Amino acid sequence: MEDQEKKHIVRNLTELVDNTKWNTTCITIPMEAGVFGADDISLLESIPNERMRVLEFYRIFMTKHNSYQHLIATVSKAYQSGAVKILSELDPTKYSFQWEQQISPRSTNEANQTGQTIQQPAAVSIFNIPMRILGFFRRTPTNQHLYHQQGGTTEDEPNKNAKTTQQRGTSLNTSQRSLSVRFDVLNPTRLFTGRMKELRELHEKLQKSKNKPAVVSQMTSVAGLGGIGKTELARMFIQKYSEEFNNNVIWISAETEDTLAESFRRLATDYLKLAQKNVDGNEKHQKTLIDEVYKFFEHKTCLFVFDNAESNEVLQKFLPLQVANPPFVLITSRDREWAFVVEMLELNEMEEIDAISLVKTGLGIQDTTQDDMVVQLVKALQCYPLALCQAISYIKQQNVFQNYSIAEYLEEYKSRSEILLNCEIRPAAVCTYTKTTLTTWKLTTELILANKECGKKAMRMLNMVSYFQPDKIPIKLLLSDNTGTAEKQTAAEENSTISSNETHPAEKNKKALQLLEKYSMVNIQPKEQTISIHRLVQEVTRIELRRNEQEEATLKHALQLLSGNVELTCTCINHFCSVYKYCQAYKKLVLDFKDVPWRILQELHTDSTSIRFYSGVSVGNELKETLQKHVSSDNVDVVQLKRWIAVANYRAGNFEAAIKIFEQILPAYLENKAGLFTKKDTLNVQNFLSVCLKETGKRSECLKSMLQTYESSKAVHGLNHWWTIQALVETANCLRELGHFKKPFVENAEYLQGLNSDLSVLEPLEIVSLLKAAYENNKHLISSDSSYSRRMRSIASFFYNIGDNDTASTIANYVYQIGRNSNYTKIQVEAMKCLNLLSILKSKEGKHEDALEKYKEIHTFSSKTIGSSHIDTLTYKTNMLIELRVLGQPEAALVGFHDVLETLMKNYPNHPDVFQTELRIGVTLFKLKKHEESLALLVNLRKRIEDRFGPTFPLLSDVTYSIENVKKFVVNEDLTH
């Protein structure tokens, strides 16, 4: 079809649709003439709404070669007289159809009999058609009948797609259907327009790909330039067809191997509750975890979406290999070439008619007077979705202050294009769409800067977040930014009369953020209190910053914000890692902020009321990699970073990894050549090393290290400092585990081989005396310093462990009474730990009901204060379950222990409490007379403990004792049988 013919159709499209009544002739005539193919017919038949079907009918004709005459012939034979007249107006001589003679005689007779006159409906712009009818808005109860039901059928039609599920051999009962999994799926943007053909084609390709010899069945890729709308198309596809997959839709961020691994990890652990460890206690290999995820969905109809995939090699690691009944797979990517067979849908610019609809909807144009200008705009911007959305924002904002037309925008665009189109999105990738986006981006940023109140701040914010991760950027962090001292101006200079409240930094930041959203530069998620930014916007912004040599200053601004609010940064540490990676090119930046990484990890550890410290291991290693590119491994800040990585390993239960790092860095702290480490730092490293050695059952090494720590702390701080008290308590605990308080000391000599001769081992009475004195001398500090309340609680626990329950009860009750009324959360937490010890003492006295009530109180407090997943909260829950078991409720206890184990595996997979909980499950099974099941669990548990920690691990004796008890009953049962 020639351009003038297309333009005539577009110009009169509203009247054409109004004057075309659908019937089968609209399909049969062009099909017989060879104009319509099978795909065209299938597409038209899939559209349930008649008006939308007519619109698609004209759009298809516009894509065909030499089709205008066929179009007139079709509508003529279909008795669409009004449409014939409109089409013939283009050139009456060339298109000389006598449309009056083509009117159906039956229709004419009926009109004459009733005295009616055949009239054409009043012209109404196609863009006045309600958006719900066009299918651009999501479903509501009032328009449900306009949409496909169950994958492409109306309520009155049979489910044509039911065959698909049957062909896959999937038969899901009602309960399975109700347990759908919808992971990380977002709705499409409200301005999503058109793409019906692509949606239909995508659906067909996903179905057709089942019969292809691909590595993965039912796999389809949507390829196209960044910002072309691949992700939004996938989201609309899900909204339209998710019922066809029983609403099992999994959205995987596939940008890098890390994002892929993280998506699968969260899917497996947070949603599917799959174990992260093998039966032998080792961490599952990544491939094993991925295979188990697909195994979970093996008998479910489901769709996996891999969004923004970049690498062939990386993606293949995460595809569902060797799965008997593989899921549907949808990939979105800029990459058009894959190393495996895949159905490909290449997403190009929008259809002109859809782009026109997008612009008119976005600008609120409800008539046809500006149609020519709209057509010019969408052609100038090449129907590129991101550029169109930015143009809409620019025009709308200009109209707030003045009458600004599309023509003016086009003129401004032309005058600036030569200056602005001088850089590319990607090196060696010449792409006109990229240039268009650059030009539009520049126009938008200049308008943002023109806002006198907060334009500069908005641009600083946009520049900064271009180096963050694109999603889940905390609004609170951005509102806290007061680093823009260089842009401070007085109200007089800005010619404004802004009140003092409005000029508050947080208020200006809020307005700056709203300004960015107004121009579609960012998207705000009010419910999550976060923002997201399109990757292409980030990339274009970074290119412009590099081009103007502003990248280093912008990164400095970002680091100042993040390092100035370390506590808040800990909640979104992935953004700091992203910014820090970009700093690799600027050595001075890395050196200026080289202490920030370890200070962030230190904050993660300091907050004992949070489980965020678990992320410190991976984050710390990532930051260390960047830091070591510019400083040596023995640099003080690198050593400090390693120290807090080791602490993170300790908190997560990775004791072996922690020991390895602590032993590696301890010489640097002891030598302290540069004099930059404090004695407190050295004592901290020694103490953590000692504790890790104790946790792994290495008693002799632990005692040696603890004695060194105690002697050093006593020399530096004196007997009454909490560091010394802690070292004394840990030394006492180590000696207690060696049997020092049960037998004469001489019998334990073999445990003490290798100790330095100048370190004297404390006698039991001396230790007891020192600990009691430490309590009496420092108990007045409990109410004001959580460090001392924690050490006093440790002293109480020690006395309980050596059987001095009276002293333990006295100290624990004192700490509890002081701490319960404290205004400090950390002191309250220590008070609850002391109440836990008092409850244990009640249980020892046989007062199990009283103990159970106290445990419930402690568990409720802990869940609200530090979270239900915190290791301490799980300990309190465990004690509560033990009391339930003692009180004759082993079934309820067993369910609870399994819940605890599940939470431990999710948050602390390497923590020894995992083994302790499994032991309790085994004992509970024994109580329930499930002897063989109990024995199998315990035997497996013993092997895993021995493999990981060796034969000296303290818990092994309890496991072995339980195994021997269970064996007696298993033997008796065998004899009975």
PDB file of N, CA and C in Angstrom, residues 138-194:
ATOM      1  N   ARG A 138      -5.854  -3.021  32.088  1.00  0.00           N
ATOM      2  CA  ARG A 138      -6.008  -4.342  32.671  1.00  0.00           C
ATOM      3  C   ARG A 138      -7.459  -4.595  33.031  1.00  0.00           C
ATOM      4  N   ARG A 139      -7.794  -5.844  33.317  1.00  0.00           N
ATOM      5  CA  ARG A 139      -9.174  -6.233  33.536  1.00  0.00           C
ATOM      6  C   ARG A 139      -9.774  -5.601  34.777  1.00  0.00           C
ATOM      7  N   THR A 140     -11.068  -5.357  34.691  1.00  0.00           N
ATOM      8  CA  THR A 140     -11.854  -4.970  35.853  1.00  0.00           C
ATOM      9  C   THR A 140     -13.140  -5.784  35.816  1.00  0.00           C
ATOM     10  N   PRO A 141     -13.882  -5.834  36.901  1.00  0.00           N
ATOM     11  CA  PRO A 141     -15.123  -6.609  36.886  1.00  0.00           C
ATOM     12  C   PRO A 141     -16.102  -6.129  35.821  1.00  0.00           C
ATOM     13  N   THR A 142     -16.041  -4.828  35.472  1.00  0.00           N
ATOM     14  CA  THR A 142     -17.000  -4.297  34.505  1.00  0.00           C
ATOM     15  C   THR A 142     -16.625  -4.578  33.070  1.00  0.00           C
ATOM     16  N   ASN A 143     -15.371  -4.870  32.794  1.00  0.00           N
ATOM     17  CA  ASN A 143     -15.005  -5.119  31.400  1.00  0.00           C
ATOM     18  C   ASN A 143     -14.470  -6.529  31.194  1.00  0.00           C
ATOM     19  N   GLN A 144     -14.696  -7.392  32.155  1.00  0.00           N
ATOM     20  CA  GLN A 144     -14.152  -8.742  32.070  1.00  0.00           C
ATOM     21  C   GLN A 144     -14.599  -9.447  30.799  1.00  0.00           C
ATOM     22  N   HIS A 145     -15.848  -9.167  30.355  1.00  0.00           N
ATOM     23  CA  HIS A 145     -16.370  -9.891  29.194  1.00  0.00           C
ATOM     24  C   HIS A 145     -15.654  -9.524  27.909  1.00  0.00           C
ATOM     25  N   LEU A 146     -14.889  -8.423  27.912  1.00  0.00           N
ATOM     26  CA  LEU A 146     -14.193  -8.014  26.700  1.00  0.00           C
ATOM     27  C   LEU A 146     -12.872  -8.740  26.533  1.00  0.00           C
ATOM     28  N   TYR A 147     -12.464  -9.475  27.548  1.00  0.00           N
ATOM     29  CA  TYR A 147     -11.150 -10.102  27.520  1.00  0.00           C
ATOM     30  C   TYR A 147     -11.251 -11.599  27.266  1.00  0.00           C
ATOM     31  N   HIS A 148     -10.113 -12.172  26.881  1.00  0.00           N
ATOM     32  CA  HIS A 148     -10.043 -13.620  26.736  1.00  0.00           C
ATOM     33  C   HIS A 148     -10.261 -14.273  28.089  1.00  0.00           C
ATOM     34  N   GLN A 149     -11.004 -15.322  28.090  1.00  0.00           N
ATOM     35  CA  GLN A 149     -11.185 -16.128  29.298  1.00  0.00           C
ATOM     36  C   GLN A 149     -10.367 -17.401  29.142  1.00  0.00           C
ATOM     37  N   GLN A 150      -9.576 -17.721  30.145  1.00  0.00           N
ATOM     38  CA  GLN A 150      -8.763 -18.946  30.122  1.00  0.00           C
ATOM     39  C   GLN A 150      -7.944 -19.071  28.848  1.00  0.00           C
ATOM     40  N   GLY A 151      -7.181 -18.011  28.569  1.00  0.00           N
ATOM     41  CA  GLY A 151      -6.208 -18.117  27.480  1.00  0.00           C
ATOM     42  C   GLY A 151      -6.784 -17.937  26.110  1.00  0.00           C
ATOM     43  N   GLY A 152      -7.731 -16.993  25.911  1.00  0.00           N
ATOM     44  CA  GLY A 152      -8.120 -16.613  24.572  1.00  0.00           C
ATOM     45  C   GLY A 152      -9.517 -16.982  24.161  1.00  0.00           C
ATOM     46  N   THR A 153     -10.435 -17.227  25.074  1.00  0.00           N
ATOM     47  CA  THR A 153     -11.811 -17.501  24.695  1.00  0.00           C
ATOM     48  C   THR A 153     -12.722 -16.567  25.440  1.00  0.00           C
ATOM     49  N   THR A 154     -13.898 -16.318  24.875  1.00  0.00           N
ATOM     50  CA  THR A 154     -14.904 -15.530  25.576  1.00  0.00           C
ATOM     51  C   THR A 154     -15.709 -16.452  26.462  1.00  0.00           C
ATOM     52  N   GLU A 155     -16.592 -15.853  27.254  1.00  0.00           N
ATOM     53  CA  GLU A 155     -17.372 -16.663  28.185  1.00  0.00           C
ATOM     54  C   GLU A 155     -18.288 -17.638  27.461  1.00  0.00           C
ATOM     55  N   ASP A 156     -18.730 -17.282  26.227  1.00  0.00           N
ATOM     56  CA  ASP A 156     -19.663 -18.115  25.497  1.00  0.00           C
ATOM     57  C   ASP A 156     -18.973 -19.132  24.607  1.00  0.00           C
ATOM     58  N   GLU A 157     -17.639 -19.078  24.511  1.00  0.00           N
ATOM     59  CA  GLU A 157     -16.921 -19.981  23.631  1.00  0.00           C
ATOM     60  C   GLU A 157     -16.248 -21.079  24.436  1.00  0.00           C
ATOM     61  N   PRO A 158     -16.011 -22.232  23.817  1.00  0.00           N
ATOM     62  CA  PRO A 158     -15.240 -23.272  24.505  1.00  0.00           C
ATOM     63  C   PRO A 158     -13.809 -22.815  24.676  1.00  0.00           C
ATOM     64  N   ASN A 159     -13.144 -23.370  25.644  1.00  0.00           N
ATOM     65  CA  ASN A 159     -11.755 -23.001  25.914  1.00  0.00           C
ATOM     66  C   ASN A 159     -10.847 -23.641  24.877  1.00  0.00           C
ATOM     67  N   LYS A 160     -10.448 -22.837  23.885  1.00  0.00           N
ATOM     68  CA  LYS A 160      -9.619 -23.354  22.811  1.00  0.00           C
ATOM     69  C   LYS A 160      -8.234 -23.724  23.287  1.00  0.00           C
ATOM     70  N   ASN A 161      -7.804 -23.094  24.358  1.00  0.00           N
ATOM     71  CA  ASN A 161      -6.451 -23.348  24.827  1.00  0.00           C
ATOM     72  C   ASN A 161      -6.379 -24.460  25.850  1.00  0.00           C
ATOM     73  N   ALA A 162      -7.533 -25.026  26.216  1.00  0.00           N
ATOM     74  CA  ALA A 162      -7.496 -26.142  27.162  1.00  0.00           C
ATOM     75  C   ALA A 162      -6.719 -27.298  26.587  1.00  0.00           C
ATOM     76  N   LYS A 163      -6.700 -27.383  25.264  1.00  0.00           N
ATOM     77  CA  LYS A 163      -5.973 -28.446  24.580  1.00  0.00           C
ATOM     78  C   LYS A 163      -4.485 -28.384  24.889  1.00  0.00           C
ATOM     79  N   THR A 164      -4.002 -27.168  25.083  1.00  0.00           N
ATOM     80  CA  THR A 164      -2.567 -27.003  25.331  1.00  0.00           C
ATOM     81  C   THR A 164      -2.145 -27.732  26.593  1.00  0.00           C
ATOM     82  N   THR A 165      -2.905 -27.513  27.666  1.00  0.00           N
ATOM     83  CA  THR A 165      -2.573 -28.157  28.932  1.00  0.00           C
ATOM     84  C   THR A 165      -2.691 -29.672  28.828  1.00  0.00           C
ATOM     85  N   GLN A 166      -3.716 -30.142  28.128  1.00  0.00           N
ATOM     86  CA  GLN A 166      -3.890 -31.577  27.990  1.00  0.00           C
ATOM     87  C   GLN A 166      -2.743 -32.181  27.200  1.00  0.00           C
ATOM     88  N   GLN A 167      -2.298 -31.468  26.136  1.00  0.00           N
ATOM     89  CA  GLN A 167      -1.212 -31.999  25.323  1.00  0.00           C
ATOM     90  C   GLN A 167       0.066 -32.148  26.137  1.00  0.00           C
ATOM     91  N   ARG A 168       0.232 -31.301  27.147  1.00  0.00           N
ATOM     92  CA  ARG A 168       1.439 -31.376  27.972  1.00  0.00           C
ATOM     93  C   ARG A 168       1.327 -32.485  29.013  1.00  0.00           C
ATOM     94  N   GLY A 169       0.187 -33.109  29.085  1.00  0.00           N
ATOM     95  CA  GLY A 169       0.042 -34.210  30.036  1.00  0.00           C
ATOM     96  C   GLY A 169      -0.071 -33.747  31.462  1.00  0.00           C
ATOM     97  N   THR A 170      -0.538 -32.498  31.676  1.00  0.00           N
ATOM     98  CA  THR A 170      -0.636 -31.953  33.016  1.00  0.00           C
ATOM     99  C   THR A 170      -2.084 -31.958  33.468  1.00  0.00           C
ATOM    100  N   SER A 171      -2.360 -32.615  34.539  1.00  0.00           N
ATOM    101  CA  SER A 171      -3.711 -32.648  35.090  1.00  0.00           C
ATOM    102  C   SER A 171      -3.651 -32.147  36.509  1.00  0.00           C
ATOM    103  N   LEU A 172      -4.062 -30.887  36.697  1.00  0.00           N
ATOM    104  CA  LEU A 172      -3.945 -30.263  38.006  1.00  0.00           C
ATOM    105  C   LEU A 172      -5.297 -30.254  38.700  1.00  0.00           C
ATOM    106  N   ASN A 173      -5.339 -30.716  39.945  1.00  0.00           N
ATOM    107  CA  ASN A 173      -6.585 -30.671  40.679  1.00  0.00           C
ATOM    108  C   ASN A 173      -6.806 -29.282  41.252  1.00  0.00           C
ATOM    109  N   THR A 174      -7.949 -29.080  41.908  1.00  0.00           N
ATOM    110  CA  THR A 174      -8.330 -27.754  42.379  1.00  0.00           C
ATOM    111  C   THR A 174      -7.331 -27.197  43.363  1.00  0.00           C
ATOM    112  N   SER A 175      -6.852 -28.015  44.289  1.00  0.00           N
ATOM    113  CA  SER A 175      -5.912 -27.519  45.296  1.00  0.00           C
ATOM    114  C   SER A 175      -4.597 -27.113  44.673  1.00  0.00           C
ATOM    115  N   GLN A 176      -4.150 -27.846  43.653  1.00  0.00           N
ATOM    116  CA  GLN A 176      -2.896 -27.487  43.000  1.00  0.00           C
ATOM    117  C   GLN A 176      -3.036 -26.169  42.269  1.00  0.00           C
ATOM    118  N   ARG A 177      -4.175 -25.966  41.637  1.00  0.00           N
ATOM    119  CA  ARG A 177      -4.368 -24.712  40.912  1.00  0.00           C
ATOM    120  C   ARG A 177      -4.362 -23.520  41.868  1.00  0.00           C
ATOM    121  N   SER A 178      -4.926 -23.723  43.046  1.00  0.00           N
ATOM    122  CA  SER A 178      -4.999 -22.615  43.997  1.00  0.00           C
ATOM    123  C   SER A 178      -3.631 -22.272  44.556  1.00  0.00           C
ATOM    124  N   LEU A 179      -2.693 -23.230  44.540  1.00  0.00           N
ATOM    125  CA  LEU A 179      -1.368 -22.981  45.076  1.00  0.00           C
ATOM    126  C   LEU A 179      -0.429 -22.509  43.970  1.00  0.00           C
ATOM    127  N   SER A 180      -0.803 -21.425  43.327  1.00  0.00           N
ATOM    128  CA  SER A 180       0.024 -20.911  42.241  1.00  0.00           C
ATOM    129  C   SER A 180       1.198 -20.128  42.803  1.00  0.00           C
ATOM    130  N   VAL A 181       2.269 -20.061  42.036  1.00  0.00           N
ATOM    131  CA  VAL A 181       3.476 -19.340  42.440  1.00  0.00           C
ATOM    132  C   VAL A 181       3.675 -18.180  41.479  1.00  0.00           C
ATOM    133  N   ARG A 182       3.654 -16.980  42.001  1.00  0.00           N
ATOM    134  CA  ARG A 182       3.845 -15.773  41.192  1.00  0.00           C
ATOM    135  C   ARG A 182       5.017 -15.011  41.798  1.00  0.00           C
ATOM    136  N   PHE A 183       6.168 -15.127  41.174  1.00  0.00           N
ATOM    137  CA  PHE A 183       7.422 -14.663  41.777  1.00  0.00           C
ATOM    138  C   PHE A 183       7.976 -13.453  41.030  1.00  0.00           C
ATOM    139  N   ASP A 184       8.093 -12.308  41.729  1.00  0.00           N
ATOM    140  CA  ASP A 184       8.711 -11.084  41.213  1.00  0.00           C
ATOM    141  C   ASP A 184       8.034 -10.553  39.953  1.00  0.00           C
ATOM    142  N   VAL A 185       6.736 -10.762  39.807  1.00  0.00           N
ATOM    143  CA  VAL A 185       6.007 -10.308  38.620  1.00  0.00           C
ATOM    144  C   VAL A 185       5.385  -8.945  38.891  1.00  0.00           C
ATOM    145  N   LEU A 186       5.623  -7.988  37.998  1.00  0.00           N
ATOM    146  CA  LEU A 186       5.034  -6.659  38.101  1.00  0.00           C
ATOM    147  C   LEU A 186       4.027  -6.451  36.977  1.00  0.00           C
ATOM    148  N   ASN A 187       3.085  -5.538  37.184  1.00  0.00           N
ATOM    149  CA  ASN A 187       2.116  -5.209  36.144  1.00  0.00           C
ATOM    150  C   ASN A 187       2.761  -4.310  35.090  1.00  0.00           C
ATOM    151  N   PRO A 188       2.238  -4.321  33.863  1.00  0.00           N
ATOM    152  CA  PRO A 188       2.772  -3.420  32.827  1.00  0.00           C
ATOM    153  C   PRO A 188       2.405  -1.981  33.126  1.00  0.00           C
ATOM    154  N   THR A 189       3.114  -1.047  32.498  1.00  0.00           N
ATOM    155  CA  THR A 189       2.823   0.369  32.681  1.00  0.00           C
ATOM    156  C   THR A 189       1.408   0.693  32.216  1.00  0.00           C
ATOM    157  N   ARG A 190       0.797   1.708  32.810  1.00  0.00           N
ATOM    158  CA  ARG A 190      -0.582   2.041  32.466  1.00  0.00           C
ATOM    159  C   ARG A 190      -0.707   2.582  31.051  1.00  0.00           C
ATOM    160  N   LEU A 191       0.393   3.056  30.458  1.00  0.00           N
ATOM    161  CA  LEU A 191       0.339   3.576  29.093  1.00  0.00           C
ATOM    162  C   LEU A 191       0.635   2.509  28.045  1.00  0.00           C
ATOM    163  N   PHE A 192       0.701   1.255  28.463  1.00  0.00           N
ATOM    164  CA  PHE A 192       0.973   0.206  27.487  1.00  0.00           C
ATOM    165  C   PHE A 192      -0.080   0.256  26.383  1.00  0.00           C
ATOM    166  N   THR A 193       0.385   0.293  25.145  1.00  0.00           N
ATOM    167  CA  THR A 193      -0.507   0.486  24.001  1.00  0.00           C
ATOM    168  C   THR A 193      -0.169  -0.492  22.893  1.00  0.00           C
ATOM    169  N   GLY A 194      -1.204  -1.070  22.302  1.00  0.00           N
ATOM    170  CA  GLY A 194      -1.022  -1.897  21.123  1.00  0.00           C
ATOM    171  C   GLY A 194      -0.266  -3.181  21.387  1.00  0.00           C
TER     172      GLY A 194
END
